[in-house]
PDB file of C-alpha atoms in Angstrom:
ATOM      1  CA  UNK A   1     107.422 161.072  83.839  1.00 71.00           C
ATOM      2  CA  UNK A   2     104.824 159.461  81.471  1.00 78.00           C
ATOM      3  CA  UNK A   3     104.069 160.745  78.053  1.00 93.00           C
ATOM      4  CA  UNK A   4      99.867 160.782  78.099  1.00 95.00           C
ATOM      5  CA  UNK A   5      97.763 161.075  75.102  1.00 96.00           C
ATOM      6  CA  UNK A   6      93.960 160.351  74.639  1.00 97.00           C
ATOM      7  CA  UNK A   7      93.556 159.899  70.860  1.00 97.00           C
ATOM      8  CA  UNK A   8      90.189 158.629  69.054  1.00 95.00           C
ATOM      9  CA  UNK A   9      89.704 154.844  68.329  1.00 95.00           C
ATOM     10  CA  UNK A  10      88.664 155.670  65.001  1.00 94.00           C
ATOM     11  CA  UNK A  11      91.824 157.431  63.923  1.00 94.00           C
ATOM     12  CA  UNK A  12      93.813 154.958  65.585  1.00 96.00           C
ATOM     13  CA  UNK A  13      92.123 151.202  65.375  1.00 95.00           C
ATOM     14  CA  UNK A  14      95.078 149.604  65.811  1.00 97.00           C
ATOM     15  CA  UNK A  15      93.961 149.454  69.875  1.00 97.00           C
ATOM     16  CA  UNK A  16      90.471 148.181  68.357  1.00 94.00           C
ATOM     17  CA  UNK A  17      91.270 144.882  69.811  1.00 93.00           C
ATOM     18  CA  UNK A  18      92.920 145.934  73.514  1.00 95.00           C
ATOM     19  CA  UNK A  19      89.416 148.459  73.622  1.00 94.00           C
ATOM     20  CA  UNK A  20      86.804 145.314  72.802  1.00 91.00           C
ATOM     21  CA  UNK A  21      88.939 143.104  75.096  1.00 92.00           C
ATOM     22  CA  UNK A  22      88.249 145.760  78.304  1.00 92.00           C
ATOM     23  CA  UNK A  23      84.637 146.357  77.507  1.00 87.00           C
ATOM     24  CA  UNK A  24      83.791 142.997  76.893  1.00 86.00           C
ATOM     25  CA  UNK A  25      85.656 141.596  80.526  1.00 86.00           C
ATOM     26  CA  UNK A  26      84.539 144.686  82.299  1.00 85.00           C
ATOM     27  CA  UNK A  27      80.635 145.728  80.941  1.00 80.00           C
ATOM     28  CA  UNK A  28      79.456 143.068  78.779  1.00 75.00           C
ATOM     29  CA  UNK A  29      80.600 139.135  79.736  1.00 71.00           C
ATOM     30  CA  UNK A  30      77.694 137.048  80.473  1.00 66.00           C
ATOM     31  CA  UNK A  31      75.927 134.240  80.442  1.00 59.00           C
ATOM     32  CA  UNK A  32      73.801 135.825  77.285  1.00 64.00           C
ATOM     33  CA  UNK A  33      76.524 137.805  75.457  1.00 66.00           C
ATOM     34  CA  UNK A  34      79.166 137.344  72.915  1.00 67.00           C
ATOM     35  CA  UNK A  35      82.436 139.253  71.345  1.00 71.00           C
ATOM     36  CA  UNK A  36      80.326 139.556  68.392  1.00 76.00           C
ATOM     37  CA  UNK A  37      77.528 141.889  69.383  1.00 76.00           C
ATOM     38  CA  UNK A  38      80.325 143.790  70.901  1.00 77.00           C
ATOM     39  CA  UNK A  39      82.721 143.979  68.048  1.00 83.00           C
ATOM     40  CA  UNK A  40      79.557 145.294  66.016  1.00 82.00           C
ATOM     41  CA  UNK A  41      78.838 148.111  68.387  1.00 79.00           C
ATOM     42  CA  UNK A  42      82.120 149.433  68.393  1.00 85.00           C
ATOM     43  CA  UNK A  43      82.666 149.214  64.845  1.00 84.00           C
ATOM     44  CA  UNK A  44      80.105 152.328  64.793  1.00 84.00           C
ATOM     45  CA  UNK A  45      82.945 153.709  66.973  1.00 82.00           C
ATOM     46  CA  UNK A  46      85.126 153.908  64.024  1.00 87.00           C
ATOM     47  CA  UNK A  47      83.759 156.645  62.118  1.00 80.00           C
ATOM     48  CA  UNK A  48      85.768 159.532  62.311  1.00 79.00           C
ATOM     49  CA  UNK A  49      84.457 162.464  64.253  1.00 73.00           C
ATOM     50  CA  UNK A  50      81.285 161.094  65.073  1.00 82.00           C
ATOM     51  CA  UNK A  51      79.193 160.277  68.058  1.00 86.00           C
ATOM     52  CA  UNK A  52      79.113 157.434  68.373  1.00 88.00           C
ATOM     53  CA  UNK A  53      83.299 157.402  69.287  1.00 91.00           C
ATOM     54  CA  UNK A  54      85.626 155.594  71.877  1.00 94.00           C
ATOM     55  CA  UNK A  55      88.538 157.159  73.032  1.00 96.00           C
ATOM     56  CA  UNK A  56      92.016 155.461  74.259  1.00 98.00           C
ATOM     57  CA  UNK A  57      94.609 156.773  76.727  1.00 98.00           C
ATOM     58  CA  UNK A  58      97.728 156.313  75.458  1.00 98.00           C
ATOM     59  CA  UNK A  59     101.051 155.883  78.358  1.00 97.00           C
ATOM     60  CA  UNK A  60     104.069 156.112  76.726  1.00 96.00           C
ATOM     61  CA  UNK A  61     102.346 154.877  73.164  1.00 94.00           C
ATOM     62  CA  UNK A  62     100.745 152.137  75.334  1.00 97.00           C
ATOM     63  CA  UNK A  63      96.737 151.994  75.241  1.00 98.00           C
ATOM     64  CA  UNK A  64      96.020 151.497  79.380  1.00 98.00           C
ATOM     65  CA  UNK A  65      92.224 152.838  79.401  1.00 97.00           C
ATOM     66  CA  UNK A  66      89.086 153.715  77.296  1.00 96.00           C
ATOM     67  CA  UNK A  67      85.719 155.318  77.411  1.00 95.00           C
ATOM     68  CA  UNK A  68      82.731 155.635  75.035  1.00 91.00           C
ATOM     69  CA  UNK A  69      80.513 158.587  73.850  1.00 92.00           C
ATOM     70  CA  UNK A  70      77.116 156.909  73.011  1.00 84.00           C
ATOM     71  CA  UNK A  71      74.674 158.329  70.723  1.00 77.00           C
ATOM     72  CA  UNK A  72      70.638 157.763  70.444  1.00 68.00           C
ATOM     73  CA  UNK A  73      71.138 154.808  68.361  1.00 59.00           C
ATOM     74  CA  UNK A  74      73.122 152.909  70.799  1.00 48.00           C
ATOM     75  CA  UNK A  75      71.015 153.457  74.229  1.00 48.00           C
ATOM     76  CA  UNK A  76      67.777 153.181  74.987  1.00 57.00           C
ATOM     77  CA  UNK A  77      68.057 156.384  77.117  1.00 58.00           C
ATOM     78  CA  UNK A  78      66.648 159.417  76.237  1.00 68.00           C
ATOM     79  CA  UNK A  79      69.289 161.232  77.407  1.00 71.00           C
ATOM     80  CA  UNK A  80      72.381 161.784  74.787  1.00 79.00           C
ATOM     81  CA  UNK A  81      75.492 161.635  74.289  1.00 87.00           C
ATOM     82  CA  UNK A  82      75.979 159.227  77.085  1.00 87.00           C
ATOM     83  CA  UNK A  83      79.643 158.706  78.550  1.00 90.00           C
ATOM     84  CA  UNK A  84      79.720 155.163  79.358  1.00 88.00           C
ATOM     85  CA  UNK A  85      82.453 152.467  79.474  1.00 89.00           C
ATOM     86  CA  UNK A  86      85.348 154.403  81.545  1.00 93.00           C
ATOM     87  CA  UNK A  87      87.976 151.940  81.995  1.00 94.00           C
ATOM     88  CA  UNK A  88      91.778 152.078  82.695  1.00 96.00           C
ATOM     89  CA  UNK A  89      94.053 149.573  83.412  1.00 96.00           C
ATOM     90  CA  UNK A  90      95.157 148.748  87.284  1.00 95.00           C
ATOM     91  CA  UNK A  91      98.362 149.725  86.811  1.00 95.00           C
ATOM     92  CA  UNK A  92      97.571 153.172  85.639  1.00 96.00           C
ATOM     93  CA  UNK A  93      94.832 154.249  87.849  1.00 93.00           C
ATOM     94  CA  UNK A  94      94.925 157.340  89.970  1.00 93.00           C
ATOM     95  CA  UNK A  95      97.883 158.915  87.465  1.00 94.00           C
ATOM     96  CA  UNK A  96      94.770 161.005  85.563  1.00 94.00           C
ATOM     97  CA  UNK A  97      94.106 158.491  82.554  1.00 96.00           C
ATOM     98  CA  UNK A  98      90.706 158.473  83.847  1.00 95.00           C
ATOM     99  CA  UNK A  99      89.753 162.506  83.931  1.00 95.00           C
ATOM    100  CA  UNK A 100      91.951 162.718  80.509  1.00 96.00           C
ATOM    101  CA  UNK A 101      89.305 160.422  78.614  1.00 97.00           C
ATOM    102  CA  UNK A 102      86.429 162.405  80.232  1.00 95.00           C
ATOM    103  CA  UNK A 103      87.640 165.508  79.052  1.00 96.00           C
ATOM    104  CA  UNK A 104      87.853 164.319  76.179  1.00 95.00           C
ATOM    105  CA  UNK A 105      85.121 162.587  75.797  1.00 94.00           C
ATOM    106  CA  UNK A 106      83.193 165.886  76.839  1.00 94.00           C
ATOM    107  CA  UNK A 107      85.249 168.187  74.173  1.00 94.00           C
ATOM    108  CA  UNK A 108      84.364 166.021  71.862  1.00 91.00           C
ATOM    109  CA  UNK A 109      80.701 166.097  72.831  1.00 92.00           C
ATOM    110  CA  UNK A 110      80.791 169.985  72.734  1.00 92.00           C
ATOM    111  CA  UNK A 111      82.865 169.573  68.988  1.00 90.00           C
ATOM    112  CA  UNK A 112      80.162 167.683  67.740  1.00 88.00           C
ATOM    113  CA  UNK A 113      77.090 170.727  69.219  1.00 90.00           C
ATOM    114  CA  UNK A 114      76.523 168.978  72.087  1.00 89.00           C
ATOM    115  CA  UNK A 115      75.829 171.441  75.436  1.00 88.00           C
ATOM    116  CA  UNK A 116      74.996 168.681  77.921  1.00 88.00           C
ATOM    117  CA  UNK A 117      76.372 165.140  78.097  1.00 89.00           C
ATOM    118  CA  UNK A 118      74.736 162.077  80.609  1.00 85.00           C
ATOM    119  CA  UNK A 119      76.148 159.416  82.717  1.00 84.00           C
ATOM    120  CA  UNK A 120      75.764 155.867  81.801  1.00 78.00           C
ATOM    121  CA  UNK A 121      76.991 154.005  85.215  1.00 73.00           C
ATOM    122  CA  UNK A 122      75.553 152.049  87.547  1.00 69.00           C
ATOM    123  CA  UNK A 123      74.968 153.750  90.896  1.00 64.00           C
ATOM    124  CA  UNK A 124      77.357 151.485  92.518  1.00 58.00           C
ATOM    125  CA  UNK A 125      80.304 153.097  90.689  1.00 63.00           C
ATOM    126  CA  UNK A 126      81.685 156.049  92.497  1.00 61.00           C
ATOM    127  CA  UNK A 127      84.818 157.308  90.505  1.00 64.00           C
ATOM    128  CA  UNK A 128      82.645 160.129  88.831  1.00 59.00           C
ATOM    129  CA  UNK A 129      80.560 161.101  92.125  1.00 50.00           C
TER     130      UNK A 129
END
């Protein structure tokens, strides 16, 4: 059996690099972008108990997935907190990592007076449908 935990980048930045690694191959490589302008957005992740926030999903002390809680600041949506950014790693998919850092995400949401939280997804992805 696997010991799961979902704990909050900012209290824990020592996965700060395994997190920007997954967003940047997964969301944000391209023929524009650069670790940089990553690695400054989710430094605004590391303030404790705030939205913005990422939260890691820990296997066995292991960080295998992430997902972000967007504020106003960082999306030109309307609509706020957005949960964006859900990624785990192969490996670990379909053991509940991914509905752990949902949960999460959305406690914290509701922690920080938040009723309602959006989606941030393309319409291709179909985990959360």
């Amino acid at each position: 059996m696997y010991s799961k935990l979902v704990v909050s980048l900012a209290e824990h930045p020592q996965y700060f690099d395994d997190v920007m690694e997954w967003c940047y191959r997964e969301f944000w490589e391209g023929p524009r972008t650069d670790n940089f302008e990553l690695k400054e957005f989710l430094n605004e992740h590391l303030k404790k108990n705030k939205i913005p926030c990422s939260l890691v999903a820990l296997c066995d002390g292991r960080p295998v997935g992430s997902v972000h809680l967007m504020g106003r600041e960082h999306d030109i949506n309307p609509f706020f907190p957005c949960l964006s950014g859900l990624y785990v790693l192969p490996g670990y998919r379909k053991l509940g990592f991914g509905s752990m850092l949902i949960e999460n995400a959305l406690e914290r949401a509701r922690t920080n007076g938040f009723s309602n939280v959006y989606l941030a997804a393309d319409e291709s992805i179909t985990y959360y449908v």
